[in-house]
PDB file of C-alpha atoms and ligand atoms in Angstrom:
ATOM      1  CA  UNK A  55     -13.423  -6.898 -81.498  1.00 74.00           C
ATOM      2  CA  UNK A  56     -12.260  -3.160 -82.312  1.00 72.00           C
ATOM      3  CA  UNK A  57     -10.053  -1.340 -80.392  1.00 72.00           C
ATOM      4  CA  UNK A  58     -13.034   0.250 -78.527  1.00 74.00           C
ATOM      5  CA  UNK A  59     -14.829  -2.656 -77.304  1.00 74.00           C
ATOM      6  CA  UNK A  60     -11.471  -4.233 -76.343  1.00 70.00           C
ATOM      7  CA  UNK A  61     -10.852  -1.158 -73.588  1.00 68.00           C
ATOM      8  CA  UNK A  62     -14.688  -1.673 -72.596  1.00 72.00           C
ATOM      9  CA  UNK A  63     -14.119  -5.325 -71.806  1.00 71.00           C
ATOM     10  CA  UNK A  64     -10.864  -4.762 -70.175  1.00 65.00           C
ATOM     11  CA  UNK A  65     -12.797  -2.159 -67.515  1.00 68.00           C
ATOM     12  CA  UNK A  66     -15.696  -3.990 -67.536  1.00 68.00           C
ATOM     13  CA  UNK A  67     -13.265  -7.118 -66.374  1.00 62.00           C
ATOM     14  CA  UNK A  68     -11.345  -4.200 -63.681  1.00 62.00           C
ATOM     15  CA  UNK A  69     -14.690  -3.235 -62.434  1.00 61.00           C
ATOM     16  CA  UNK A  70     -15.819  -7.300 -61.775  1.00 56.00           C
ATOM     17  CA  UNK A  71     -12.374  -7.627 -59.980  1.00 54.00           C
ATOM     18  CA  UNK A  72     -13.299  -4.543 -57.840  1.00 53.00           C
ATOM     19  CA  UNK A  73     -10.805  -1.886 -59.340  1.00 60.00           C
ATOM     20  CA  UNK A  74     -14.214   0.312 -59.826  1.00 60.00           C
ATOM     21  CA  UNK A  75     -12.200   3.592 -58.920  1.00 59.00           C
ATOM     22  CA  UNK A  76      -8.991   5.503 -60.464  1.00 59.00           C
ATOM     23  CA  UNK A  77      -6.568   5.858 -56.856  1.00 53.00           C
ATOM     24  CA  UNK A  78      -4.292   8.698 -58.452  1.00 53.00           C
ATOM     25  CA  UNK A  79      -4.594  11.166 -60.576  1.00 53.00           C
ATOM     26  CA  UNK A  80      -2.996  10.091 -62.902  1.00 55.00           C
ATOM     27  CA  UNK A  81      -1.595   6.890 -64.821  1.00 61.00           C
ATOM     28  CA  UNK A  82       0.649   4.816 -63.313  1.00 55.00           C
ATOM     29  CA  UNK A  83       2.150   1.397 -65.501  1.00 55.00           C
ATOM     30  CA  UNK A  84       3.176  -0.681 -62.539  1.00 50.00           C
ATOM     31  CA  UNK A  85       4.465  -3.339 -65.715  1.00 53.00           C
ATOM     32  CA  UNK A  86       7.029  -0.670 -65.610  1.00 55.00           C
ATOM     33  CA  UNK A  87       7.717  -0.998 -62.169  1.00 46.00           C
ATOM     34  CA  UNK A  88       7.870  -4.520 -62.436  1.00 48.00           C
ATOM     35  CA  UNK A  89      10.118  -4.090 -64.945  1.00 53.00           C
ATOM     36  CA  UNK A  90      12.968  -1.659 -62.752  1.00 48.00           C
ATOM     37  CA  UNK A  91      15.861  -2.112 -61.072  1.00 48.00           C
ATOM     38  CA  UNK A  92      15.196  -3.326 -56.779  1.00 45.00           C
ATOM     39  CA  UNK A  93      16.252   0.132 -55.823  1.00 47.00           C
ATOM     40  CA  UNK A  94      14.583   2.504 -58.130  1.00 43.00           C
ATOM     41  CA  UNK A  95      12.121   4.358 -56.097  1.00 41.00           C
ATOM     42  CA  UNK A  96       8.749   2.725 -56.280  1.00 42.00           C
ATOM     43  CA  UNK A  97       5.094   4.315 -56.897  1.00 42.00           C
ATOM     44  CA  UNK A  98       3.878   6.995 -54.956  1.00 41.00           C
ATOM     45  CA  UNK A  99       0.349   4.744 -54.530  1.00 43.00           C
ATOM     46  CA  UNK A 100       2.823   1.745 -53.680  1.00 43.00           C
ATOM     47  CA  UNK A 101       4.989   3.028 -51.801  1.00 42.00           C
ATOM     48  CA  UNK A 102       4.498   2.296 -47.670  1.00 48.00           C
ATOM     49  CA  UNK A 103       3.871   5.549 -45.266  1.00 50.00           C
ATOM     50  CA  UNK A 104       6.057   5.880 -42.766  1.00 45.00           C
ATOM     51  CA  UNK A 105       4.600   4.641 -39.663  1.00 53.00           C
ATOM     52  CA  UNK A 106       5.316   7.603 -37.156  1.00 54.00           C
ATOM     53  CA  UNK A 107       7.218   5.550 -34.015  1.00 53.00           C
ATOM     54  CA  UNK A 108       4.908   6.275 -31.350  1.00 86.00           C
ATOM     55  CA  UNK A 109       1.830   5.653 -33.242  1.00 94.00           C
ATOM     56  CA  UNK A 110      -0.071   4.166 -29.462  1.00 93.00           C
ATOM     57  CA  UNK A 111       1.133   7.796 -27.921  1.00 94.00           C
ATOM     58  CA  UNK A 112      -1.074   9.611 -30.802  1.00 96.00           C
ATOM     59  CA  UNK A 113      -3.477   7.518 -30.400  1.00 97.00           C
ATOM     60  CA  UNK A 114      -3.529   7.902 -26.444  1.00 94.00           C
ATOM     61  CA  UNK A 115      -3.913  11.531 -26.618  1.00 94.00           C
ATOM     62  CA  UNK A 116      -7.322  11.796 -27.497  1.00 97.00           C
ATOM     63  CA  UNK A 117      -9.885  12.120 -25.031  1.00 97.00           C
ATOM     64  CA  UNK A 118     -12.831  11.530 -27.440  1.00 98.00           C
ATOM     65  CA  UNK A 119     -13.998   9.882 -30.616  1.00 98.00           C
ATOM     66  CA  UNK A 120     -14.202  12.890 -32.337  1.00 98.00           C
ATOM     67  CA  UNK A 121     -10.650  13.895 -30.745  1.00 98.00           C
ATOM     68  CA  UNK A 122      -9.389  10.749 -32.425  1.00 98.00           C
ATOM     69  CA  UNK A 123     -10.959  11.371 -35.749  1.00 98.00           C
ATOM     70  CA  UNK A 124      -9.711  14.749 -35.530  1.00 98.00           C
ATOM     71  CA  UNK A 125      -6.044  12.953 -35.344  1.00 98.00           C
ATOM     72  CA  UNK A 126      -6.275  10.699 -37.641  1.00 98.00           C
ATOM     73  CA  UNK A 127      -7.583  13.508 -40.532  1.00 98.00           C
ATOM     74  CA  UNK A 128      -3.778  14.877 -39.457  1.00 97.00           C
ATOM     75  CA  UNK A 129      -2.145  11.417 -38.922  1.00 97.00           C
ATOM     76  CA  UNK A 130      -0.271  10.293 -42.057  1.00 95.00           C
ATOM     77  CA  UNK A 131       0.930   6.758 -41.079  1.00 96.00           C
ATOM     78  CA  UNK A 132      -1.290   4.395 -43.418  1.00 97.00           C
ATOM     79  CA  UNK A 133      -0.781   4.543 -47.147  1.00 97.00           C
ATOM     80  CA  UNK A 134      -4.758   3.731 -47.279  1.00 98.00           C
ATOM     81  CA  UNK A 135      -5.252   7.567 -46.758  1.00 98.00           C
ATOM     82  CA  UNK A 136      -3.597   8.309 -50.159  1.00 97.00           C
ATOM     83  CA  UNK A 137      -6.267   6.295 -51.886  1.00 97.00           C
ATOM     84  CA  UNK A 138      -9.602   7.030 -50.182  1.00 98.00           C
ATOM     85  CA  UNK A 139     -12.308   9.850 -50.048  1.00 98.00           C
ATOM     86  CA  UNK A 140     -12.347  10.329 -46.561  1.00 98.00           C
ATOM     87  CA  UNK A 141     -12.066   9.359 -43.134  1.00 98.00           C
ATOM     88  CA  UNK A 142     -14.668   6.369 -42.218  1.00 98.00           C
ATOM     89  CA  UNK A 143     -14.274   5.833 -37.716  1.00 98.00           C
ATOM     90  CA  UNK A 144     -16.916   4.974 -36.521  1.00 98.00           C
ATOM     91  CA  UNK A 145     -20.690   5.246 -36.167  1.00 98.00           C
ATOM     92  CA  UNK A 146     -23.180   4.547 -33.497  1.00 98.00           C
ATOM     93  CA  UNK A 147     -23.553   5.672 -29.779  1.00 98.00           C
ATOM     94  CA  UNK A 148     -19.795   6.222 -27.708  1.00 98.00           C
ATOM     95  CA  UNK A 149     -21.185   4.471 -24.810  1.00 98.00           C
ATOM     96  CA  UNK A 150     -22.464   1.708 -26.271  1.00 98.00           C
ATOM     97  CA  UNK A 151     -22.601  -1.548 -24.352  1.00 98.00           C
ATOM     98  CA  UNK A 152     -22.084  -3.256 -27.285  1.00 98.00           C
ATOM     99  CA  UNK A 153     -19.485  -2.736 -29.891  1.00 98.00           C
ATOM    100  CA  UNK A 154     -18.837  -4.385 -33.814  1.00 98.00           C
ATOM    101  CA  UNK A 155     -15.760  -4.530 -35.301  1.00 99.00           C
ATOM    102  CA  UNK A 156     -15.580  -5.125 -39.403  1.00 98.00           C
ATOM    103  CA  UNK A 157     -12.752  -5.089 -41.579  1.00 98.00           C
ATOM    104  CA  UNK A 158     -12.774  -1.682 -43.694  1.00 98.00           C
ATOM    105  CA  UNK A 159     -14.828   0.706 -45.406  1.00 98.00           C
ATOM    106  CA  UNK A 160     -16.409  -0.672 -48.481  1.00 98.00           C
ATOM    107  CA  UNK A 161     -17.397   2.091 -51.858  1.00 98.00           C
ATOM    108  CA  UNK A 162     -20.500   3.348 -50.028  1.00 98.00           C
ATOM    109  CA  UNK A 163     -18.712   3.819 -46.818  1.00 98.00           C
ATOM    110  CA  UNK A 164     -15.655   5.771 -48.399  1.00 98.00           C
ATOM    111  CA  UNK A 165     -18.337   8.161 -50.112  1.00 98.00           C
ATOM    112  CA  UNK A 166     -20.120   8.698 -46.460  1.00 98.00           C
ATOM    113  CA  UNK A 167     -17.498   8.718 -43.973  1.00 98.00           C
ATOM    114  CA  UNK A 168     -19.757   5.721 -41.996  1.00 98.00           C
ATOM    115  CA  UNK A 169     -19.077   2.394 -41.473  1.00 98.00           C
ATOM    116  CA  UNK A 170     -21.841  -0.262 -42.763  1.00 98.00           C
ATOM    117  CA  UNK A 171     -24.061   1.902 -44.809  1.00 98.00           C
ATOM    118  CA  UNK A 172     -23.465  -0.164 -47.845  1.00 98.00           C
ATOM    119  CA  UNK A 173     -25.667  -3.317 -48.522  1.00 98.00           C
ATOM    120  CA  UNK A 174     -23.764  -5.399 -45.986  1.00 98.00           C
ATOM    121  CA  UNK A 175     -24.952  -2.743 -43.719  1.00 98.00           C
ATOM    122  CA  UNK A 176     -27.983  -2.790 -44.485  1.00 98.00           C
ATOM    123  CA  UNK A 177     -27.823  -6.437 -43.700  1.00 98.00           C
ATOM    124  CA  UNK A 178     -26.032  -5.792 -40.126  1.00 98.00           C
ATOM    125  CA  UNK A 179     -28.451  -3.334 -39.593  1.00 98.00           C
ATOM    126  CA  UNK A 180     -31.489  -5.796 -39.464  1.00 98.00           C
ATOM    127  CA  UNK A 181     -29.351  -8.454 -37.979  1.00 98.00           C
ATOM    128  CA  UNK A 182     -29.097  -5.847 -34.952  1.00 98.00           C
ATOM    129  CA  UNK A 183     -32.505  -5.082 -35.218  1.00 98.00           C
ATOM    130  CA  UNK A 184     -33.371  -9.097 -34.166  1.00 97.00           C
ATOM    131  CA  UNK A 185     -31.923  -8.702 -30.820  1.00 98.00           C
ATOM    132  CA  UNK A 186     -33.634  -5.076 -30.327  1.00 98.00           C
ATOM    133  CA  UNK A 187     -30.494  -2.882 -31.394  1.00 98.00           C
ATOM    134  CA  UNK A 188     -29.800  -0.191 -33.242  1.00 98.00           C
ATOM    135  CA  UNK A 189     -27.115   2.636 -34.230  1.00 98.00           C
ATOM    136  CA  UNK A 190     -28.900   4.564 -31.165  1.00 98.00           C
ATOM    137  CA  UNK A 191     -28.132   1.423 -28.993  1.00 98.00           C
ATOM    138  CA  UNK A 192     -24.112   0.280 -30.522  1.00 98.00           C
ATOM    139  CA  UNK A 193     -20.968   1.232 -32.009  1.00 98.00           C
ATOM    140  CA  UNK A 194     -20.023  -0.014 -35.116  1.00 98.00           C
ATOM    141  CA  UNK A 195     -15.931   0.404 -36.143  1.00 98.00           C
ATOM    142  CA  UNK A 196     -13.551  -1.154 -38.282  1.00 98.00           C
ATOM    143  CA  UNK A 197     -10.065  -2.648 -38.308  1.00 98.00           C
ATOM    144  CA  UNK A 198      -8.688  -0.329 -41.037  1.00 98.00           C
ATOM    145  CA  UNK A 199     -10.226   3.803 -41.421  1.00 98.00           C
ATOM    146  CA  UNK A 200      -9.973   4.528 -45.077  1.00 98.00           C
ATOM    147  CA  UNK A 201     -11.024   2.193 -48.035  1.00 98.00           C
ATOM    148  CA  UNK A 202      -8.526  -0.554 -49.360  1.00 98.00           C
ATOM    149  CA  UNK A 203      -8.053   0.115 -52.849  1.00 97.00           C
ATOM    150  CA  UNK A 204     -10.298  -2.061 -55.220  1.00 96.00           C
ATOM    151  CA  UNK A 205     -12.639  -3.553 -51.395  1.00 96.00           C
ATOM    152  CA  UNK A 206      -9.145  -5.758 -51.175  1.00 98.00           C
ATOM    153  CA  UNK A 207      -8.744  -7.042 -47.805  1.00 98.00           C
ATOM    154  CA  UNK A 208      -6.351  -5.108 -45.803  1.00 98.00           C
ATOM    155  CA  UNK A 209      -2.380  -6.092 -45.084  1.00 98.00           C
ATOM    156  CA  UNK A 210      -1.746  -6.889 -41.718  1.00 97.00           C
ATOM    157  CA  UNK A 211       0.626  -4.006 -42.168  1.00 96.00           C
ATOM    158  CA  UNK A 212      -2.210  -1.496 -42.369  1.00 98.00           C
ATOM    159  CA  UNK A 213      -4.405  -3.222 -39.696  1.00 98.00           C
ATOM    160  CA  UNK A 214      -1.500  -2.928 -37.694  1.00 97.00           C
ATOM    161  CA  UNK A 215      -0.844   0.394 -37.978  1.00 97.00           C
ATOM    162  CA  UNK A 216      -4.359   1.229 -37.526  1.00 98.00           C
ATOM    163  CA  UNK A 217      -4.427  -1.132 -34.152  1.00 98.00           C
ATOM    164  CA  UNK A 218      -4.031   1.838 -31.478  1.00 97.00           C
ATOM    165  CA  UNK A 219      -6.597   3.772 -32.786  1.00 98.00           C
ATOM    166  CA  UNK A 220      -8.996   0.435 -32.526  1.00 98.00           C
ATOM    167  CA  UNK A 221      -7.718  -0.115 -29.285  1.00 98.00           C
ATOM    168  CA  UNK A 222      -8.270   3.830 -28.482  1.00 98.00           C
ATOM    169  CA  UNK A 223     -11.801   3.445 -29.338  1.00 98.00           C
ATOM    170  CA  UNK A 224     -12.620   0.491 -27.447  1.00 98.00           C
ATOM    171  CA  UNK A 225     -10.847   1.962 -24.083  1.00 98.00           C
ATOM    172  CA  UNK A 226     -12.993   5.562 -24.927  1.00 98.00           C
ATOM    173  CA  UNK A 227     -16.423   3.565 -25.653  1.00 98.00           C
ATOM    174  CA  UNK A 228     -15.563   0.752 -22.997  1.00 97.00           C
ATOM    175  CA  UNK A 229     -18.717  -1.630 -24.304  1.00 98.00           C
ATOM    176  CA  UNK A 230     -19.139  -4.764 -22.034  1.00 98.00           C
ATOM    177  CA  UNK A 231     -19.271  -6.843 -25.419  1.00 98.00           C
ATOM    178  CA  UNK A 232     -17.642  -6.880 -28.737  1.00 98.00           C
ATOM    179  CA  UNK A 233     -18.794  -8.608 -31.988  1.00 98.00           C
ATOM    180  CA  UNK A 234     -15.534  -9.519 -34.452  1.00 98.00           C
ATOM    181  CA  UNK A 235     -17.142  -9.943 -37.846  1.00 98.00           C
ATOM    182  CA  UNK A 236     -15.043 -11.652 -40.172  1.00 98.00           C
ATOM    183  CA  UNK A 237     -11.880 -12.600 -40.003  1.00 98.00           C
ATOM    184  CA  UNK A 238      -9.225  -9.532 -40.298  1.00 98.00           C
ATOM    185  CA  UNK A 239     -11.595  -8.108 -37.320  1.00 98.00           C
ATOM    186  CA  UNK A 240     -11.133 -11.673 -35.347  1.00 98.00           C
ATOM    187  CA  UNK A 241      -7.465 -12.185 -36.330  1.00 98.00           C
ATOM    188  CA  UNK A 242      -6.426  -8.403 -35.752  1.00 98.00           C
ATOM    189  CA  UNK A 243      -8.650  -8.168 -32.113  1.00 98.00           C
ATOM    190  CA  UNK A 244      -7.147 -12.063 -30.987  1.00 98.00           C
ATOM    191  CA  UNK A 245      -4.003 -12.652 -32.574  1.00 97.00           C
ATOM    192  CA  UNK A 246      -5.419 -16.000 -33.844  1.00 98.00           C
ATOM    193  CA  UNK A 247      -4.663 -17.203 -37.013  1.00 97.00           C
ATOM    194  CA  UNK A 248      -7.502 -19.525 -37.936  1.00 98.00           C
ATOM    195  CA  UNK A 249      -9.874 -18.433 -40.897  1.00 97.00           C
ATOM    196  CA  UNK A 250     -13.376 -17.174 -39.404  1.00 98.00           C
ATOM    197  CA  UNK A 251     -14.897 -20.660 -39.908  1.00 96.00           C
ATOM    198  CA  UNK A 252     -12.911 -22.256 -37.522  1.00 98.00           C
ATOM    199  CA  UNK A 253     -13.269 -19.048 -34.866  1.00 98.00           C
ATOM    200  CA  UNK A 254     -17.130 -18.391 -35.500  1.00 98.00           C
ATOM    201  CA  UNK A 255     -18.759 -18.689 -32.342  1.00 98.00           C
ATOM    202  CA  UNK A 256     -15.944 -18.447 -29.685  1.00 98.00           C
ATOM    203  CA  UNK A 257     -15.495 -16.240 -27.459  1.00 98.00           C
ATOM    204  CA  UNK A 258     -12.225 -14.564 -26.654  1.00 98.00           C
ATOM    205  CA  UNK A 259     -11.424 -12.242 -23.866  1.00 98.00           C
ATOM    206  CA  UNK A 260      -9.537  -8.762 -25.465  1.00 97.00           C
ATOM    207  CA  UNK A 261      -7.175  -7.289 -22.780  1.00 97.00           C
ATOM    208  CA  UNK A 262      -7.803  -3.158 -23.703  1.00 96.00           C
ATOM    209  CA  UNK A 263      -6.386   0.024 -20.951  1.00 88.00           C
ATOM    210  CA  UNK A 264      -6.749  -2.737 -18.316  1.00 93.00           C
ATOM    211  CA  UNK A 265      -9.765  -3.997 -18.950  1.00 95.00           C
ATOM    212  CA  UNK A 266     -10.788  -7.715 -20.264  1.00 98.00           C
ATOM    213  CA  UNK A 267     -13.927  -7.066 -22.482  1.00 98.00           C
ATOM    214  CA  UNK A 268     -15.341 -10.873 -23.973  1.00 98.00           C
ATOM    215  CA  UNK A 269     -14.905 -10.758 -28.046  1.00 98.00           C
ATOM    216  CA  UNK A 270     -17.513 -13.072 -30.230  1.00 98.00           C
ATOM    217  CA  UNK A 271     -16.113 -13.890 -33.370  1.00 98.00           C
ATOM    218  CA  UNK A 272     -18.920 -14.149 -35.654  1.00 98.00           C
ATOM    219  CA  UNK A 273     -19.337 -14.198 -39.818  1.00 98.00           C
ATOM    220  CA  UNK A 274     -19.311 -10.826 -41.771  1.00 98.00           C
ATOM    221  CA  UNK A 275     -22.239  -9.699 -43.317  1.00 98.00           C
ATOM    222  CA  UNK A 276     -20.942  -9.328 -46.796  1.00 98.00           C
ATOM    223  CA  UNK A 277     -20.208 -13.144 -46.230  1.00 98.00           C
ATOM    224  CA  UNK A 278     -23.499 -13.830 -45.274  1.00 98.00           C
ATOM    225  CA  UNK A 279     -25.347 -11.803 -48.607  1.00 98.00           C
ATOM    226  CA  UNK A 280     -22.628 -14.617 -50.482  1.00 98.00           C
ATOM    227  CA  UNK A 281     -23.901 -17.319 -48.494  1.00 98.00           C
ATOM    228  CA  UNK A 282     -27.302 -16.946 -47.530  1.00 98.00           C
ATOM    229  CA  UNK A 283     -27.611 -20.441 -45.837  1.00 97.00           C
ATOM    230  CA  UNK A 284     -24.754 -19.265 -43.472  1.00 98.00           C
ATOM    231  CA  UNK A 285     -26.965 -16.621 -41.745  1.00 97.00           C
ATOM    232  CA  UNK A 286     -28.330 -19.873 -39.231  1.00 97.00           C
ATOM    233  CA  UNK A 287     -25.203 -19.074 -37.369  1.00 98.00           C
ATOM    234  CA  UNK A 288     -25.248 -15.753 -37.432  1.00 98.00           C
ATOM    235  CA  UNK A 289     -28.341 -15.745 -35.860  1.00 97.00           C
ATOM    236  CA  UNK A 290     -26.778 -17.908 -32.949  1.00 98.00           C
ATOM    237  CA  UNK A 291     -24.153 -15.541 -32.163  1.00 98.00           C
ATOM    238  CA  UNK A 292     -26.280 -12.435 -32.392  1.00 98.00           C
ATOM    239  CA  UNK A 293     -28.794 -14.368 -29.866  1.00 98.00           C
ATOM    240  CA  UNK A 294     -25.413 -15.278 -27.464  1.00 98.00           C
ATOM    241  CA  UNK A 295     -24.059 -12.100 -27.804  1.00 98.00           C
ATOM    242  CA  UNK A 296     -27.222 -10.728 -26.225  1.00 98.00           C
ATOM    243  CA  UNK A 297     -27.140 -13.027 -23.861  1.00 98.00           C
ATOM    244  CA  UNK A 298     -23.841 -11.997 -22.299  1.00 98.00           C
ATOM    245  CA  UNK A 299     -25.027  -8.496 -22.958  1.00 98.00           C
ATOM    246  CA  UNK A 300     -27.838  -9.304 -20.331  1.00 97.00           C
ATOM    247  CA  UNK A 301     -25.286 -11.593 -18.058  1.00 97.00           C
ATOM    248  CA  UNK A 302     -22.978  -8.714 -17.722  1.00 94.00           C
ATOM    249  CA  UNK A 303     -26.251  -5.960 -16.825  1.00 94.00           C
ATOM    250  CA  UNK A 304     -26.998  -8.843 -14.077  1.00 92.00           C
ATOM    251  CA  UNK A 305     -23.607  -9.096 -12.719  1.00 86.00           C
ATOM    252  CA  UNK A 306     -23.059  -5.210 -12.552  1.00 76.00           C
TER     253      UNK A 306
HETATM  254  N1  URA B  57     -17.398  -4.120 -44.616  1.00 73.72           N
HETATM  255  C1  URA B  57     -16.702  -3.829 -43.502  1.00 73.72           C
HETATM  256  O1  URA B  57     -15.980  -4.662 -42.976  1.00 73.72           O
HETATM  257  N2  URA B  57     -16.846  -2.625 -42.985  1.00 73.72           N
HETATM  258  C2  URA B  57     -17.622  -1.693 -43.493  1.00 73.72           C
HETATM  259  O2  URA B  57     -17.681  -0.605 -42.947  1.00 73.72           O
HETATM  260  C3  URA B  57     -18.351  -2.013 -44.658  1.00 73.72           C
HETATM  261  C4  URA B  57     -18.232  -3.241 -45.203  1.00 73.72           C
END
């Protein structure tokens, strides 16, 4: 193998691995970093934001969805900004009665500024479809509002940090259900530290401004495209999630 072909296989392996994107603009050997002292200072990509200390206040100031996206393109507390396009909130209707939570903008999302417009999406979009939804009917959010670096799952550090401004959307949109899909969304919204097998299907009750709002945890599309044979239980939990959808419009 020349020299040539050796740097094709070596991006082609990056690109497999999901590093399909330069983050800086320019080079960075983190072997070096490895290599320094504890103290030296770190990488700029690396290094953590500093978390501004009343990150709920921020958060509680806006009035609006697009009040809160306006604060966040201003808020510099999540080192995920550094790397991404854009800004992906939210998508859908703001008084949805129903509301999905994912884990963080994919490629396709990052390039849009949508959640779920990439083929997992797609998928979420006809799983909504079988119990009559739509993006005219829900709103669709995620834990984390700028892409992870590479599609890696975010830290609990980021979700974290990114928490109040969840929290501020679910108080503005106030649905009567929300759908956890996947596990950061279920761990992050419930605190619970079981992998999404072991929460798939359960309900949890998320305390938000004073209000208890039931929580399905249920499996992630992009798990489901991976396992096809999985989507039996997604079906279930889109059919019981309707279900409380229509328990709650009876009770009201
Ligand atoms: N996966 C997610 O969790 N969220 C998106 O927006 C896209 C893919």
């Amino acid at each position: 193998m020349n020299r040539s072909q050796a740097y094709a296989a070596l991006l082609q392996w990056q690109a497999e691995a999901g590093a399909d994107e330069a983050i800086g603009e320019v080079a960075f050997d983190r072997r070096a970093e490895m290599a320094a002292p504890k103290n030296a200072p770190s990488s700029p990509a690396l290094a953590p934001a500093a978390a501004p200390a009343d990150v709920d206040a921020i958060a509680a100031g806006a009035g609006s969805i697009e009040e809160l996206a306006a604060i966040l393109e201003t808020f510099d507390g999540c080192a995920l900004k550094k790397t991404a396009s854009r800004l992906c909130l939210g998508d859908g209707v703001t008084t949805a009665r129903l509301m999905l939570v994912g884990e963080g903008p994919g490629r396709e999302e990052d390039l849009q500024g949508k959640p779920f417009v990439g083929r997992a999406g797609q998928l979420l979009d006809r799983m909504l479809n079988a119990i009559g939804h739509d993006r005219t009917s829900v709103y669709i959010t995620n834990c984390v509002f700028w892409r992870p670096p590479g599609n890696r799952t975010p830290t609990p550090e980021e979700t974290a940090v990114c928490r109040p401004f969840l929290d501020r959307q679910i108080e503005i949109v106030a649905p009567d259900v929300i759908i956890m899909l996947g596990a950061v969304a279920a761990q992050t919204l419930t605190g619970r530290k079981e992998g999404i097998t072991k929460l798939r299907g359960r309900w949890f009750d998320i305390d938000v401004g004073g209000r208890q709002i039931p929580a399905l945890a249920a499996l992630h599309p992009a798990y489901l495209l991976r396992q096809p044979g999985q989507k039996k239980f997604a079906w279930r939990d889109m059919l019981a999630a309707q279900r409380k959808l229509e328990e709650k419009a009876g009770s009201a």
